[in-house]
């Protein structure tokens, strides 16, 4: 294959939604793999990581608020909901709509908690656990990185 043909193949694959392609002939081997972005048609898998309650680094206005928030979370086992991709974090479907979840809300497995926009595709992020939203770690309409913590959830027993 010529360089131009390879470039055209890469462009075609990047526009097709395929995550990985491997081509092998007697003359060459070619492997093309996209970043860990999921197609918009599928629900995005969330990454939940148990963390100690003291791990979040809150930035409250006063030291007194920091101490009370630290004590509030001291005896809870919290899970981080992490971004499954690079993109823009949205707490609601549009600017006029209510947020999908707020602090203190009880969420159910399968419930949409936010949207991540990546390359003009809006991917709903669904909860894989039931529990109570303890903290929202990202501002609405902010860019997020892959595996960046978005929410703290107190799982239901």
mmCIF file with all atom_site columns, C-alpha atoms in Angstrom:
data_model
loop_
_atom_site.group_PDB
_atom_site.id
_atom_site.type_symbol
_atom_site.label_atom_id
_atom_site.label_alt_id
_atom_site.label_comp_id
_atom_site.label_asym_id
_atom_site.label_entity_id
_atom_site.label_seq_id
_atom_site.pdbx_PDB_ins_code
_atom_site.Cartn_x
_atom_site.Cartn_y
_atom_site.Cartn_z
_atom_site.occupancy
_atom_site.B_iso_or_equiv
_atom_site.pdbx_formal_charge
_atom_site.auth_seq_id
_atom_site.auth_comp_id
_atom_site.auth_asym_id
_atom_site.auth_atom_id
_atom_site.pdbx_PDB_model_num
ATOM 1   C CA . UNK A 1 1   ? 0.000   0.000   0.000  1.00 0.00 ? 1   UNK A CA 1
ATOM 2   C CA . UNK A 1 2   ? 1.084   3.520   -0.699 1.00 0.00 ? 2   UNK A CA 1
ATOM 3   C CA . UNK A 1 3   ? 1.152   6.226   1.963  1.00 0.00 ? 3   UNK A CA 1
ATOM 4   C CA . UNK A 1 4   ? -1.816  8.001   0.363  1.00 0.00 ? 4   UNK A CA 1
ATOM 5   C CA . UNK A 1 5   ? -3.902  4.792   0.429  1.00 0.00 ? 5   UNK A CA 1
ATOM 6   C CA . UNK A 1 6   ? -3.014  4.244   4.088  1.00 0.00 ? 6   UNK A CA 1
ATOM 7   C CA . UNK A 1 7   ? -4.029  7.820   4.943  1.00 0.00 ? 7   UNK A CA 1
ATOM 8   C CA . UNK A 1 8   ? -7.352  7.388   3.116  1.00 0.00 ? 8   UNK A CA 1
ATOM 9   C CA . UNK A 1 9   ? -7.956  4.140   5.007  1.00 0.00 ? 9   UNK A CA 1
ATOM 10  C CA . UNK A 1 10  ? -7.223  5.863   8.326  1.00 0.00 ? 10  UNK A CA 1
ATOM 11  C CA . UNK A 1 11  ? -9.627  8.710   7.444  1.00 0.00 ? 11  UNK A CA 1
ATOM 12  C CA . UNK A 1 12  ? -12.333 6.209   6.447  1.00 0.00 ? 12  UNK A CA 1
ATOM 13  C CA . UNK A 1 13  ? -11.931 4.247   9.683  1.00 0.00 ? 13  UNK A CA 1
ATOM 14  C CA . UNK A 1 14  ? -11.987 7.375   11.861 1.00 0.00 ? 14  UNK A CA 1
ATOM 15  C CA . UNK A 1 15  ? -15.290 8.435   10.262 1.00 0.00 ? 15  UNK A CA 1
ATOM 16  C CA . UNK A 1 16  ? -16.838 4.959   10.377 1.00 0.00 ? 16  UNK A CA 1
ATOM 17  C CA . UNK A 1 17  ? -17.141 4.607   14.153 1.00 0.00 ? 17  UNK A CA 1
ATOM 18  C CA . UNK A 1 18  ? -14.951 1.490   14.296 1.00 0.00 ? 18  UNK A CA 1
ATOM 19  C CA . UNK A 1 19  ? -12.655 1.354   17.320 1.00 0.00 ? 19  UNK A CA 1
ATOM 20  C CA . UNK A 1 20  ? -9.985  -0.941  15.919 1.00 0.00 ? 20  UNK A CA 1
ATOM 21  C CA . UNK A 1 21  ? -8.960  -2.434  12.563 1.00 0.00 ? 21  UNK A CA 1
ATOM 22  C CA . UNK A 1 22  ? -6.203  -4.932  11.789 1.00 0.00 ? 22  UNK A CA 1
ATOM 23  C CA . UNK A 1 23  ? -5.136  -5.798  8.249  1.00 0.00 ? 23  UNK A CA 1
ATOM 24  C CA . UNK A 1 24  ? -2.509  -8.430  7.521  1.00 0.00 ? 24  UNK A CA 1
ATOM 25  C CA . UNK A 1 25  ? -1.193  -9.582  4.156  1.00 0.00 ? 25  UNK A CA 1
ATOM 26  C CA . UNK A 1 26  ? 1.988   -11.308 3.002  1.00 0.00 ? 26  UNK A CA 1
ATOM 27  C CA . UNK A 1 27  ? 3.521   -7.892  2.337  1.00 0.00 ? 27  UNK A CA 1
ATOM 28  C CA . UNK A 1 28  ? 2.539   -5.903  5.439  1.00 0.00 ? 28  UNK A CA 1
ATOM 29  C CA . UNK A 1 29  ? 0.667   -5.714  8.748  1.00 0.00 ? 29  UNK A CA 1
ATOM 30  C CA . UNK A 1 30  ? -1.453  -2.684  9.630  1.00 0.00 ? 30  UNK A CA 1
ATOM 31  C CA . UNK A 1 31  ? -3.187  -2.068  12.954 1.00 0.00 ? 31  UNK A CA 1
ATOM 32  C CA . UNK A 1 32  ? -5.243  1.079   13.584 1.00 0.00 ? 32  UNK A CA 1
ATOM 33  C CA . UNK A 1 33  ? -6.773  1.753   16.984 1.00 0.00 ? 33  UNK A CA 1
ATOM 34  C CA . UNK A 1 34  ? -8.779  4.799   18.057 1.00 0.00 ? 34  UNK A CA 1
ATOM 35  C CA . UNK A 1 35  ? -8.724  6.310   21.516 1.00 0.00 ? 35  UNK A CA 1
ATOM 36  C CA . UNK A 1 36  ? -11.108 4.893   24.139 1.00 0.00 ? 36  UNK A CA 1
ATOM 37  C CA . UNK A 1 37  ? -14.180 6.772   22.894 1.00 0.00 ? 37  UNK A CA 1
ATOM 38  C CA . UNK A 1 38  ? -17.458 4.903   22.644 1.00 0.00 ? 38  UNK A CA 1
ATOM 39  C CA . UNK A 1 39  ? -19.901 5.326   19.752 1.00 0.00 ? 39  UNK A CA 1
ATOM 40  C CA . UNK A 1 40  ? -22.883 7.551   20.549 1.00 0.00 ? 40  UNK A CA 1
ATOM 41  C CA . UNK A 1 41  ? -25.402 4.789   19.807 1.00 0.00 ? 41  UNK A CA 1
ATOM 42  C CA . UNK A 1 42  ? -24.309 2.728   22.807 1.00 0.00 ? 42  UNK A CA 1
ATOM 43  C CA . UNK A 1 43  ? -24.633 3.571   26.472 1.00 0.00 ? 43  UNK A CA 1
ATOM 44  C CA . UNK A 1 44  ? -21.284 4.593   27.898 1.00 0.00 ? 44  UNK A CA 1
ATOM 45  C CA . UNK A 1 45  ? -19.772 2.361   30.554 1.00 0.00 ? 45  UNK A CA 1
ATOM 46  C CA . UNK A 1 46  ? -18.917 4.263   33.720 1.00 0.00 ? 46  UNK A CA 1
ATOM 47  C CA . UNK A 1 47  ? -15.827 3.752   35.808 1.00 0.00 ? 47  UNK A CA 1
ATOM 48  C CA . UNK A 1 48  ? -16.547 3.544   39.522 1.00 0.00 ? 48  UNK A CA 1
ATOM 49  C CA . UNK A 1 49  ? -13.597 3.484   41.867 1.00 0.00 ? 49  UNK A CA 1
ATOM 50  C CA . UNK A 1 50  ? -13.909 3.095   45.631 1.00 0.00 ? 50  UNK A CA 1
ATOM 51  C CA . UNK A 1 51  ? -12.074 5.888   47.408 1.00 0.00 ? 51  UNK A CA 1
ATOM 52  C CA . UNK A 1 52  ? -11.525 6.753   51.027 1.00 0.00 ? 52  UNK A CA 1
ATOM 53  C CA . UNK A 1 53  ? -13.917 9.437   52.231 1.00 0.00 ? 53  UNK A CA 1
ATOM 54  C CA . UNK A 1 54  ? -11.053 11.823  53.035 1.00 0.00 ? 54  UNK A CA 1
ATOM 55  C CA . UNK A 1 55  ? -9.579  11.687  49.498 1.00 0.00 ? 55  UNK A CA 1
ATOM 56  C CA . UNK A 1 56  ? -11.691 14.447  47.904 1.00 0.00 ? 56  UNK A CA 1
ATOM 57  C CA . UNK A 1 57  ? -9.999  17.791  48.304 1.00 0.00 ? 57  UNK A CA 1
ATOM 58  C CA . UNK A 1 58  ? -12.894 20.203  48.829 1.00 0.00 ? 58  UNK A CA 1
ATOM 59  C CA . UNK A 1 59  ? -12.349 23.897  48.278 1.00 0.00 ? 59  UNK A CA 1
ATOM 60  C CA . UNK A 1 60  ? -14.986 25.454  50.547 1.00 0.00 ? 60  UNK A CA 1
ATOM 61  C CA . UNK A 1 61  ? -15.058 29.119  51.411 1.00 0.00 ? 61  UNK A CA 1
ATOM 62  C CA . UNK A 1 62  ? -13.981 28.698  55.038 1.00 0.00 ? 62  UNK A CA 1
ATOM 63  C CA . UNK A 1 63  ? -11.968 26.291  57.173 1.00 0.00 ? 63  UNK A CA 1
ATOM 64  C CA . UNK A 1 64  ? -15.045 25.647  59.347 1.00 0.00 ? 64  UNK A CA 1
ATOM 65  C CA . UNK A 1 65  ? -16.986 24.384  56.295 1.00 0.00 ? 65  UNK A CA 1
ATOM 66  C CA . UNK A 1 66  ? -14.057 22.125  55.353 1.00 0.00 ? 66  UNK A CA 1
ATOM 67  C CA . UNK A 1 67  ? -14.024 20.514  58.800 1.00 0.00 ? 67  UNK A CA 1
ATOM 68  C CA . UNK A 1 68  ? -17.802 19.917  58.838 1.00 0.00 ? 68  UNK A CA 1
ATOM 69  C CA . UNK A 1 69  ? -17.776 18.450  55.301 1.00 0.00 ? 69  UNK A CA 1
ATOM 70  C CA . UNK A 1 70  ? -14.830 16.218  56.182 1.00 0.00 ? 70  UNK A CA 1
ATOM 71  C CA . UNK A 1 71  ? -16.661 14.950  59.285 1.00 0.00 ? 71  UNK A CA 1
ATOM 72  C CA . UNK A 1 72  ? -19.858 14.399  57.286 1.00 0.00 ? 72  UNK A CA 1
ATOM 73  C CA . UNK A 1 73  ? -18.084 12.018  54.888 1.00 0.00 ? 73  UNK A CA 1
ATOM 74  C CA . UNK A 1 74  ? -15.799 10.411  57.477 1.00 0.00 ? 74  UNK A CA 1
ATOM 75  C CA . UNK A 1 75  ? -17.784 7.231   58.056 1.00 0.00 ? 75  UNK A CA 1
ATOM 76  C CA . UNK A 1 76  ? -18.995 6.639   54.496 1.00 0.00 ? 76  UNK A CA 1
ATOM 77  C CA . UNK A 1 77  ? -17.516 4.509   51.743 1.00 0.00 ? 77  UNK A CA 1
ATOM 78  C CA . UNK A 1 78  ? -17.877 6.580   48.579 1.00 0.00 ? 78  UNK A CA 1
ATOM 79  C CA . UNK A 1 79  ? -17.505 5.667   44.918 1.00 0.00 ? 79  UNK A CA 1
ATOM 80  C CA . UNK A 1 80  ? -16.155 7.993   42.249 1.00 0.00 ? 80  UNK A CA 1
ATOM 81  C CA . UNK A 1 81  ? -18.040 8.180   38.976 1.00 0.00 ? 81  UNK A CA 1
ATOM 82  C CA . UNK A 1 82  ? -15.337 8.815   36.398 1.00 0.00 ? 82  UNK A CA 1
ATOM 83  C CA . UNK A 1 83  ? -15.560 10.158  32.879 1.00 0.00 ? 83  UNK A CA 1
ATOM 84  C CA . UNK A 1 84  ? -15.455 7.343   30.323 1.00 0.00 ? 84  UNK A CA 1
ATOM 85  C CA . UNK A 1 85  ? -14.007 9.663   27.660 1.00 0.00 ? 85  UNK A CA 1
ATOM 86  C CA . UNK A 1 86  ? -12.529 13.052  26.865 1.00 0.00 ? 86  UNK A CA 1
ATOM 87  C CA . UNK A 1 87  ? -15.172 15.674  26.138 1.00 0.00 ? 87  UNK A CA 1
ATOM 88  C CA . UNK A 1 88  ? -17.407 18.353  27.619 1.00 0.00 ? 88  UNK A CA 1
ATOM 89  C CA . UNK A 1 89  ? -19.429 17.551  30.761 1.00 0.00 ? 89  UNK A CA 1
ATOM 90  C CA . UNK A 1 90  ? -23.081 18.613  30.869 1.00 0.00 ? 90  UNK A CA 1
ATOM 91  C CA . UNK A 1 91  ? -25.380 18.149  33.872 1.00 0.00 ? 91  UNK A CA 1
ATOM 92  C CA . UNK A 1 92  ? -28.568 18.587  31.780 1.00 0.00 ? 92  UNK A CA 1
ATOM 93  C CA . UNK A 1 93  ? -29.835 17.806  28.276 1.00 0.00 ? 93  UNK A CA 1
ATOM 94  C CA . UNK A 1 94  ? -30.050 21.515  27.386 1.00 0.00 ? 94  UNK A CA 1
ATOM 95  C CA . UNK A 1 95  ? -29.417 24.849  29.134 1.00 0.00 ? 95  UNK A CA 1
ATOM 96  C CA . UNK A 1 96  ? -33.108 25.309  30.075 1.00 0.00 ? 96  UNK A CA 1
ATOM 97  C CA . UNK A 1 97  ? -33.605 21.790  31.485 1.00 0.00 ? 97  UNK A CA 1
ATOM 98  C CA . UNK A 1 98  ? -33.140 20.657  35.080 1.00 0.00 ? 98  UNK A CA 1
ATOM 99  C CA . UNK A 1 99  ? -29.949 18.824  36.007 1.00 0.00 ? 99  UNK A CA 1
ATOM 100 C CA . UNK A 1 100 ? -30.068 15.032  35.645 1.00 0.00 ? 100 UNK A CA 1
ATOM 101 C CA . UNK A 1 101 ? -28.953 14.670  39.292 1.00 0.00 ? 101 UNK A CA 1
ATOM 102 C CA . UNK A 1 102 ? -28.306 17.014  42.203 1.00 0.00 ? 102 UNK A CA 1
ATOM 103 C CA . UNK A 1 103 ? -26.470 16.635  45.495 1.00 0.00 ? 103 UNK A CA 1
ATOM 104 C CA . UNK A 1 104 ? -28.625 14.588  47.853 1.00 0.00 ? 104 UNK A CA 1
ATOM 105 C CA . UNK A 1 105 ? -30.563 12.834  45.068 1.00 0.00 ? 105 UNK A CA 1
ATOM 106 C CA . UNK A 1 106 ? -30.965 9.082   45.255 1.00 0.00 ? 106 UNK A CA 1
ATOM 107 C CA . UNK A 1 107 ? -30.135 7.515   41.910 1.00 0.00 ? 107 UNK A CA 1
ATOM 108 C CA . UNK A 1 108 ? -30.960 4.094   40.515 1.00 0.00 ? 108 UNK A CA 1
ATOM 109 C CA . UNK A 1 109 ? -28.853 1.776   38.376 1.00 0.00 ? 109 UNK A CA 1
ATOM 110 C CA . UNK A 1 110 ? -29.340 2.724   34.703 1.00 0.00 ? 110 UNK A CA 1
ATOM 111 C CA . UNK A 1 111 ? -30.353 6.326   35.449 1.00 0.00 ? 111 UNK A CA 1
ATOM 112 C CA . UNK A 1 112 ? -28.687 9.035   33.329 1.00 0.00 ? 112 UNK A CA 1
ATOM 113 C CA . UNK A 1 113 ? -26.405 11.176  35.512 1.00 0.00 ? 113 UNK A CA 1
ATOM 114 C CA . UNK A 1 114 ? -24.836 13.468  32.880 1.00 0.00 ? 114 UNK A CA 1
ATOM 115 C CA . UNK A 1 115 ? -23.880 13.864  29.224 1.00 0.00 ? 115 UNK A CA 1
ATOM 116 C CA . UNK A 1 116 ? -20.380 13.931  27.772 1.00 0.00 ? 116 UNK A CA 1
ATOM 117 C CA . UNK A 1 117 ? -20.085 15.626  24.386 1.00 0.00 ? 117 UNK A CA 1
ATOM 118 C CA . UNK A 1 118 ? -17.241 14.331  22.251 1.00 0.00 ? 118 UNK A CA 1
ATOM 119 C CA . UNK A 1 119 ? -16.783 15.329  18.614 1.00 0.00 ? 119 UNK A CA 1
ATOM 120 C CA . UNK A 1 120 ? -20.353 16.692  18.313 1.00 0.00 ? 120 UNK A CA 1
ATOM 121 C CA . UNK A 1 121 ? -21.794 13.433  19.700 1.00 0.00 ? 121 UNK A CA 1
ATOM 122 C CA . UNK A 1 122 ? -23.754 13.579  22.953 1.00 0.00 ? 122 UNK A CA 1
ATOM 123 C CA . UNK A 1 123 ? -23.173 10.447  25.046 1.00 0.00 ? 123 UNK A CA 1
ATOM 124 C CA . UNK A 1 124 ? -25.490 9.791   27.985 1.00 0.00 ? 124 UNK A CA 1
ATOM 125 C CA . UNK A 1 125 ? -23.622 8.486   31.012 1.00 0.00 ? 125 UNK A CA 1
ATOM 126 C CA . UNK A 1 126 ? -25.768 6.064   33.000 1.00 0.00 ? 126 UNK A CA 1
ATOM 127 C CA . UNK A 1 127 ? -25.262 4.982   36.594 1.00 0.00 ? 127 UNK A CA 1
ATOM 128 C CA . UNK A 1 128 ? -24.181 1.412   37.153 1.00 0.00 ? 128 UNK A CA 1
ATOM 129 C CA . UNK A 1 129 ? -25.010 1.526   40.853 1.00 0.00 ? 129 UNK A CA 1
ATOM 130 C CA . UNK A 1 130 ? -27.799 2.784   43.068 1.00 0.00 ? 130 UNK A CA 1
ATOM 131 C CA . UNK A 1 131 ? -26.959 5.301   45.740 1.00 0.00 ? 131 UNK A CA 1
ATOM 132 C CA . UNK A 1 132 ? -26.991 8.903   46.941 1.00 0.00 ? 132 UNK A CA 1
ATOM 133 C CA . UNK A 1 133 ? -25.163 11.722  45.144 1.00 0.00 ? 133 UNK A CA 1
ATOM 134 C CA . UNK A 1 134 ? -22.817 13.233  47.729 1.00 0.00 ? 134 UNK A CA 1
ATOM 135 C CA . UNK A 1 135 ? -20.840 15.663  45.587 1.00 0.00 ? 135 UNK A CA 1
ATOM 136 C CA . UNK A 1 136 ? -20.579 16.942  42.004 1.00 0.00 ? 136 UNK A CA 1
ATOM 137 C CA . UNK A 1 137 ? -16.873 17.411  41.237 1.00 0.00 ? 137 UNK A CA 1
ATOM 138 C CA . UNK A 1 138 ? -17.110 19.153  37.844 1.00 0.00 ? 138 UNK A CA 1
ATOM 139 C CA . UNK A 1 139 ? -18.727 22.416  36.779 1.00 0.00 ? 139 UNK A CA 1
ATOM 140 C CA . UNK A 1 140 ? -21.415 22.253  34.089 1.00 0.00 ? 140 UNK A CA 1
ATOM 141 C CA . UNK A 1 141 ? -20.100 22.747  30.523 1.00 0.00 ? 141 UNK A CA 1
ATOM 142 C CA . UNK A 1 142 ? -16.502 22.094  31.598 1.00 0.00 ? 142 UNK A CA 1
ATOM 143 C CA . UNK A 1 143 ? -13.998 20.013  29.656 1.00 0.00 ? 143 UNK A CA 1
ATOM 144 C CA . UNK A 1 144 ? -13.188 16.643  31.233 1.00 0.00 ? 144 UNK A CA 1
ATOM 145 C CA . UNK A 1 145 ? -10.431 14.118  30.690 1.00 0.00 ? 145 UNK A CA 1
ATOM 146 C CA . UNK A 1 146 ? -10.694 10.348  30.433 1.00 0.00 ? 146 UNK A CA 1
ATOM 147 C CA . UNK A 1 147 ? -11.005 8.787   33.908 1.00 0.00 ? 147 UNK A CA 1
ATOM 148 C CA . UNK A 1 148 ? -11.560 12.189  35.602 1.00 0.00 ? 148 UNK A CA 1
ATOM 149 C CA . UNK A 1 149 ? -13.825 11.947  38.691 1.00 0.00 ? 149 UNK A CA 1
ATOM 150 C CA . UNK A 1 150 ? -17.260 13.524  38.046 1.00 0.00 ? 150 UNK A CA 1
ATOM 151 C CA . UNK A 1 151 ? -19.428 12.556  41.053 1.00 0.00 ? 151 UNK A CA 1
ATOM 152 C CA . UNK A 1 152 ? -19.075 11.039  44.523 1.00 0.00 ? 152 UNK A CA 1
ATOM 153 C CA . UNK A 1 153 ? -21.778 8.456   45.259 1.00 0.00 ? 153 UNK A CA 1
ATOM 154 C CA . UNK A 1 154 ? -22.656 6.820   48.553 1.00 0.00 ? 154 UNK A CA 1
ATOM 155 C CA . UNK A 1 155 ? -23.796 3.324   47.504 1.00 0.00 ? 155 UNK A CA 1
ATOM 156 C CA . UNK A 1 156 ? -27.060 1.926   48.882 1.00 0.00 ? 156 UNK A CA 1
ATOM 157 C CA . UNK A 1 157 ? -26.793 -1.154  51.037 1.00 0.00 ? 157 UNK A CA 1
#
